[in-house]
Each structure stands twice: as structure tokens, then as C-alpha cells.
Amino acid sequence: MLAAGGGRRLGGRPKALLTHRGRPLVEHAVGVLRGAGCEVVHVVLGAAADAVRERAELPGCVLVDNPEWAEGMGSSLRAGLASLAADPHGVDAALVLLVDQPGIGVEAVSRVRAAYGSRDSLAAASYDGERGHPVLFGAGHWAGIEEKAVGDRGARDYLAAHRDAITPVDCSDVAEPYDIDTEADLAHLE
């Protein structure tokens, strides 16, 4: 899970610590991943990493520091994939969920997770025909994704180059893919 952004459009408030349903967004996202059957959860932290560690309860998660978080989502994705590659559990795929999308719940994550077939799998949630999150990357794609993950584009360029290999997973009926990016978006939090 990626939770490293600085929240600059929110006045510098770390998104991971915004409250949703009585707990920080980072805890909510971990709960969604666990509810969908993800046993190994790596949380990439950047801005306000110390505050997240202090305030959020993340038992059993691997907390990954990304000191280069200001470069954008690409650096967080690279840090997360590198951490997964070193995980002693022998992880075969990464399922990426963004901390600022609380409208994506267990059902959507479960559907995308179920699209895993091999280390060569690529799958992404789709909403009304548009690719969104969560996204599943089989380990066979990690090196290529890390190479292309720069700035705020994350895996976008890699996925565009491998469009035909992506299994779309319709989640339009079970999730809302809005982002918490601006003050107005805070209305989505409960």
C-alpha cells in the first residue's frame, strides 16, 4: 500500500492520518487489504512517517521508509516493490492500494486479487471502462515497473506499454474510486 505523499493540496496534512470511520486512512486501507485476504502487507511511508508510526496501529505490517517520497508516487512504488522482493515469504505479486481512496473496499480488492494467475499476471480494477486501483502486478513485471516508475506517474507508463496483458476487473458496482486530494474531497470521509 502506498501512503507516502505529502498532502500538499491539503495544506501539508498527511493523508495517511486523515480520519475515516473513526480511524486513520492508513489503518482503514490495511483493514481492507487484510479483509480481502492479503496476509503480507507492506506500507510505504514518506512524509510524516514518524507521525504515522506514532499514531497509527499497523500490527503485522512491514513499514517501508521512502526518503525520496517528494519525487512522487514512482519512488514509493519502487520502494514498495523492492521491499516485497526482499520479503522472506516469497511474494509472487503486489496488489497496490492507495491510501487516499477509501471508497475502494474489500470486495474490489478481492476481485482484483482473484485475477492473479501467475508471476506474469497484470490486473487492474476498472470503473465504467476506465482503469483504476487497485492494481495487481505479478513479480515477473516488477523490474520493468521499477524502471518506468518515475515522478507521479507510478506504473502508468508501464501499464500503457502492456495494455493488452492487463486483465480488467470491473469494480464499478462495488467501489467508488474517488481520491482525497483537496479540501472539498474531505466530504467523502466519514
Tab-separated table of C-alpha atoms in Angstrom:
chain	number	residue	atom	x	y	z
A	1	MET	CA	0.000	0.000	0.000
A	2	LEU	CA	1.258	3.478	-0.845
A	3	ALA	CA	0.886	6.074	1.908
A	4	ALA	CA	3.890	8.335	1.422
A	5	GLY	CA	2.565	11.551	-0.113
A	6	GLY	CA	2.927	14.957	1.466
A	7	GLY	CA	-0.704	16.072	1.060
A	8	ARG	CA	0.387	19.428	-0.338
A	9	ARG	CA	-3.095	20.128	-1.758
A	10	LEU	CA	-4.437	19.531	1.754
A	11	GLY	CA	-2.202	22.107	3.369
A	12	GLY	CA	0.524	19.573	4.127
A	13	ARG	CA	-1.682	17.280	6.213
A	14	PRO	CA	-0.585	13.667	5.696
A	15	LYS	CA	-3.406	11.743	4.032
A	16	ALA	CA	-2.473	8.575	5.885
A	17	LEU	CA	-3.598	10.196	9.152
A	18	LEU	CA	-6.891	11.711	7.973
A	19	THR	CA	-9.752	10.151	9.922
A	20	HIS	CA	-12.241	7.876	8.155
A	21	ARG	CA	-14.786	5.803	10.072
A	22	GLY	CA	-13.045	6.610	13.326
A	23	ARG	CA	-9.513	5.637	12.371
A	24	PRO	CA	-6.641	6.924	10.223
A	25	LEU	CA	-6.908	6.248	6.480
A	26	VAL	CA	-3.782	4.088	6.634
A	27	GLU	CA	-5.459	1.777	9.169
A	28	HIS	CA	-8.612	1.683	7.044
A	29	ALA	CA	-6.602	0.684	3.954
A	30	VAL	CA	-4.710	-2.036	5.841
A	31	GLY	CA	-8.049	-3.360	7.090
A	32	VAL	CA	-9.337	-3.508	3.511
A	33	LEU	CA	-6.262	-5.427	2.349
A	34	ARG	CA	-6.471	-7.856	5.255
A	35	GLY	CA	-10.223	-8.299	4.736
A	36	ALA	CA	-9.528	-9.238	1.119
A	37	GLY	CA	-7.097	-11.961	2.198
A	38	CYS	CA	-3.756	-10.175	1.834
A	39	GLU	CA	-1.548	-11.704	4.507
A	40	VAL	CA	1.674	-9.852	3.706
A	41	VAL	CA	1.127	-6.076	3.819
A	42	HIS	CA	3.905	-3.579	3.142
A	43	VAL	CA	3.063	0.072	3.822
A	44	VAL	CA	5.274	2.659	2.126
A	45	LEU	CA	5.706	5.778	4.271
A	46	GLY	CA	7.313	9.061	3.343
A	47	ALA	CA	6.050	12.427	4.500
A	48	ALA	CA	5.217	12.347	8.202
A	49	ALA	CA	6.477	8.757	8.517
A	50	ASP	CA	7.280	9.267	12.198
A	51	ALA	CA	3.799	10.636	12.913
A	52	VAL	CA	2.180	7.712	11.098
A	53	ARG	CA	4.280	5.257	13.101
A	54	GLU	CA	3.334	7.050	16.316
A	55	ARG	CA	-0.423	7.436	15.710
A	56	ALA	CA	-1.476	4.513	13.511
A	57	GLU	CA	-1.832	0.936	14.660
A	58	LEU	CA	-0.322	-1.248	11.949
A	59	PRO	CA	0.483	-4.583	13.616
A	60	GLY	CA	1.971	-7.219	11.355
A	61	CYS	CA	2.678	-4.737	8.551
A	62	VAL	CA	6.116	-4.154	7.085
A	63	LEU	CA	6.687	-0.397	7.232
A	64	VAL	CA	8.852	0.771	4.350
A	65	ASP	CA	10.517	4.174	4.521
A	66	ASN	CA	10.748	6.116	1.294
A	67	PRO	CA	13.132	9.017	1.925
A	68	GLU	CA	12.615	10.085	-1.702
A	69	TRP	CA	8.824	10.443	-1.335
A	70	ALA	CA	8.881	14.057	-2.603
A	71	GLU	CA	9.885	12.752	-6.067
A	72	GLY	CA	6.347	11.391	-6.438
A	73	MET	CA	4.445	8.129	-6.442
A	74	GLY	CA	7.043	6.430	-8.636
A	75	SER	CA	9.635	6.439	-5.872
A	76	SER	CA	7.117	4.973	-3.425
A	77	LEU	CA	6.184	2.236	-5.867
A	78	ARG	CA	9.860	1.385	-6.375
A	79	ALA	CA	10.428	1.283	-2.599
A	80	GLY	CA	7.413	-0.971	-2.087
A	81	LEU	CA	8.366	-3.397	-4.847
A	82	ALA	CA	11.959	-3.591	-3.580
A	83	SER	CA	10.665	-4.374	-0.104
A	84	LEU	CA	8.334	-7.079	-1.432
A	85	ALA	CA	11.166	-8.610	-3.469
A	86	ALA	CA	13.168	-8.970	-0.237
A	87	ASP	CA	10.247	-10.336	1.796
A	88	PRO	CA	11.061	-13.753	3.290
A	89	HIS	CA	7.571	-15.043	2.450
A	90	GLY	CA	8.459	-15.269	-1.260
A	91	VAL	CA	5.788	-12.886	-2.538
A	92	ASP	CA	4.668	-13.562	-6.145
A	93	ALA	CA	2.517	-10.477	-6.743
A	94	ALA	CA	1.936	-6.969	-5.454
A	95	LEU	CA	-1.560	-5.617	-5.045
A	96	VAL	CA	-1.270	-1.829	-4.876
A	97	LEU	CA	-3.909	0.134	-2.983
A	98	LEU	CA	-3.626	3.884	-2.476
A	99	VAL	CA	-4.277	5.259	0.999
A	100	ASP	CA	-6.311	8.192	-0.359
A	101	GLN	CA	-9.040	6.066	-1.985
A	102	PRO	CA	-11.270	4.971	0.921
A	103	GLY	CA	-14.183	4.277	-1.433
A	104	ILE	CA	-12.371	1.145	-2.599
A	105	GLY	CA	-13.215	-1.657	-0.215
A	106	VAL	CA	-12.764	-5.336	0.417
A	107	GLU	CA	-14.926	-6.515	-2.491
A	108	ALA	CA	-12.948	-4.589	-5.130
A	109	VAL	CA	-9.607	-5.684	-3.684
A	110	SER	CA	-10.833	-9.293	-3.516
A	111	ARG	CA	-11.889	-9.212	-7.159
A	112	VAL	CA	-8.552	-7.865	-8.360
A	113	ARG	CA	-6.669	-10.305	-6.116
A	114	ALA	CA	-8.646	-13.186	-7.637
A	115	ALA	CA	-7.307	-12.222	-11.085
A	116	TYR	CA	-3.857	-13.498	-10.080
A	117	GLY	CA	-2.808	-16.467	-12.181
A	118	SER	CA	0.978	-16.415	-12.192
A	119	ARG	CA	4.037	-14.241	-11.665
A	120	ASP	CA	3.239	-12.810	-15.117
A	121	SER	CA	-0.211	-11.538	-14.092
A	122	LEU	CA	-1.248	-7.932	-14.588
A	123	ALA	CA	-4.734	-6.909	-13.442
A	124	ALA	CA	-6.461	-3.658	-12.636
A	125	ALA	CA	-9.825	-2.585	-11.337
A	126	SER	CA	-11.929	-0.803	-13.896
A	127	TYR	CA	-14.697	1.684	-13.345
A	128	ASP	CA	-17.063	2.302	-16.233
A	129	GLY	CA	-14.357	1.049	-18.606
A	130	GLU	CA	-11.548	3.195	-17.158
A	131	ARG	CA	-8.536	1.568	-15.476
A	132	GLY	CA	-8.102	2.408	-11.807
A	133	HIS	CA	-6.955	0.970	-8.479
A	134	PRO	CA	-6.261	-1.420	-7.009
A	135	VAL	CA	-3.721	-2.844	-9.436
A	136	LEU	CA	-2.049	-6.255	-9.276
A	137	PHE	CA	1.492	-6.750	-10.569
A	138	GLY	CA	2.896	-10.258	-10.823
A	139	ALA	CA	6.533	-10.400	-9.729
A	140	GLY	CA	7.607	-11.020	-13.321
A	141	HIS	CA	6.755	-7.362	-14.052
A	142	TRP	CA	8.412	-5.707	-11.076
A	143	ALA	CA	11.774	-4.924	-12.695
A	144	GLY	CA	10.092	-3.314	-15.708
A	145	ILE	CA	7.747	-1.311	-13.485
A	146	GLU	CA	10.605	-0.110	-11.278
A	147	GLU	CA	12.468	1.077	-14.371
A	148	LYS	CA	9.491	3.117	-15.617
A	149	ALA	CA	8.155	4.348	-12.242
A	150	VAL	CA	9.230	7.990	-12.098
A	151	GLY	CA	7.594	11.132	-10.788
A	152	ASP	CA	3.885	10.993	-10.104
A	153	ARG	CA	3.215	8.558	-12.927
A	154	GLY	CA	3.876	5.424	-10.892
A	155	ALA	CA	3.242	2.417	-13.115
A	156	ARG	CA	1.139	4.314	-15.666
A	157	ASP	CA	3.742	4.194	-18.478
A	158	TYR	CA	4.480	0.513	-17.908
A	159	LEU	CA	0.794	-0.349	-17.918
A	160	ALA	CA	0.215	1.665	-21.088
A	161	ALA	CA	3.012	-0.268	-22.810
A	162	HIS	CA	1.469	-3.578	-21.637
A	163	ARG	CA	-2.177	-2.668	-22.133
A	164	ASP	CA	-3.010	-5.935	-23.895
A	165	ALA	CA	-1.663	-8.013	-20.998
A	166	ILE	CA	-3.847	-6.355	-18.343
A	167	THR	CA	-6.871	-8.257	-17.096
A	168	PRO	CA	-9.552	-5.634	-16.419
A	169	VAL	CA	-11.662	-6.360	-13.350
A	170	ASP	CA	-14.935	-4.457	-13.281
A	171	CYS	CA	-15.478	-2.975	-9.835
A	172	SER	CA	-17.999	-0.278	-10.792
A	173	ASP	CA	-20.738	-1.955	-8.773
A	174	VAL	CA	-18.765	-2.341	-5.539
A	175	ALA	CA	-16.421	0.645	-5.203
A	176	GLU	CA	-16.095	4.377	-5.733
A	177	PRO	CA	-12.608	5.327	-6.977
A	178	TYR	CA	-12.530	8.949	-5.779
A	179	ASP	CA	-9.302	10.394	-4.350
A	180	ILE	CA	-8.909	12.522	-1.244
A	181	ASP	CA	-6.776	15.263	-2.787
A	182	THR	CA	-8.361	18.611	-1.904
A	183	GLU	CA	-10.254	20.245	0.943
A	184	ALA	CA	-13.517	19.623	-0.951
A	185	ASP	CA	-12.719	15.897	-1.134
A	186	LEU	CA	-12.709	15.675	2.664
A	187	ALA	CA	-16.524	15.488	2.430
A	188	HIS	CA	-16.061	11.823	1.396
A	189	LEU	CA	-14.592	10.926	4.766
A	190	GLU	CA	-16.917	9.536	7.410
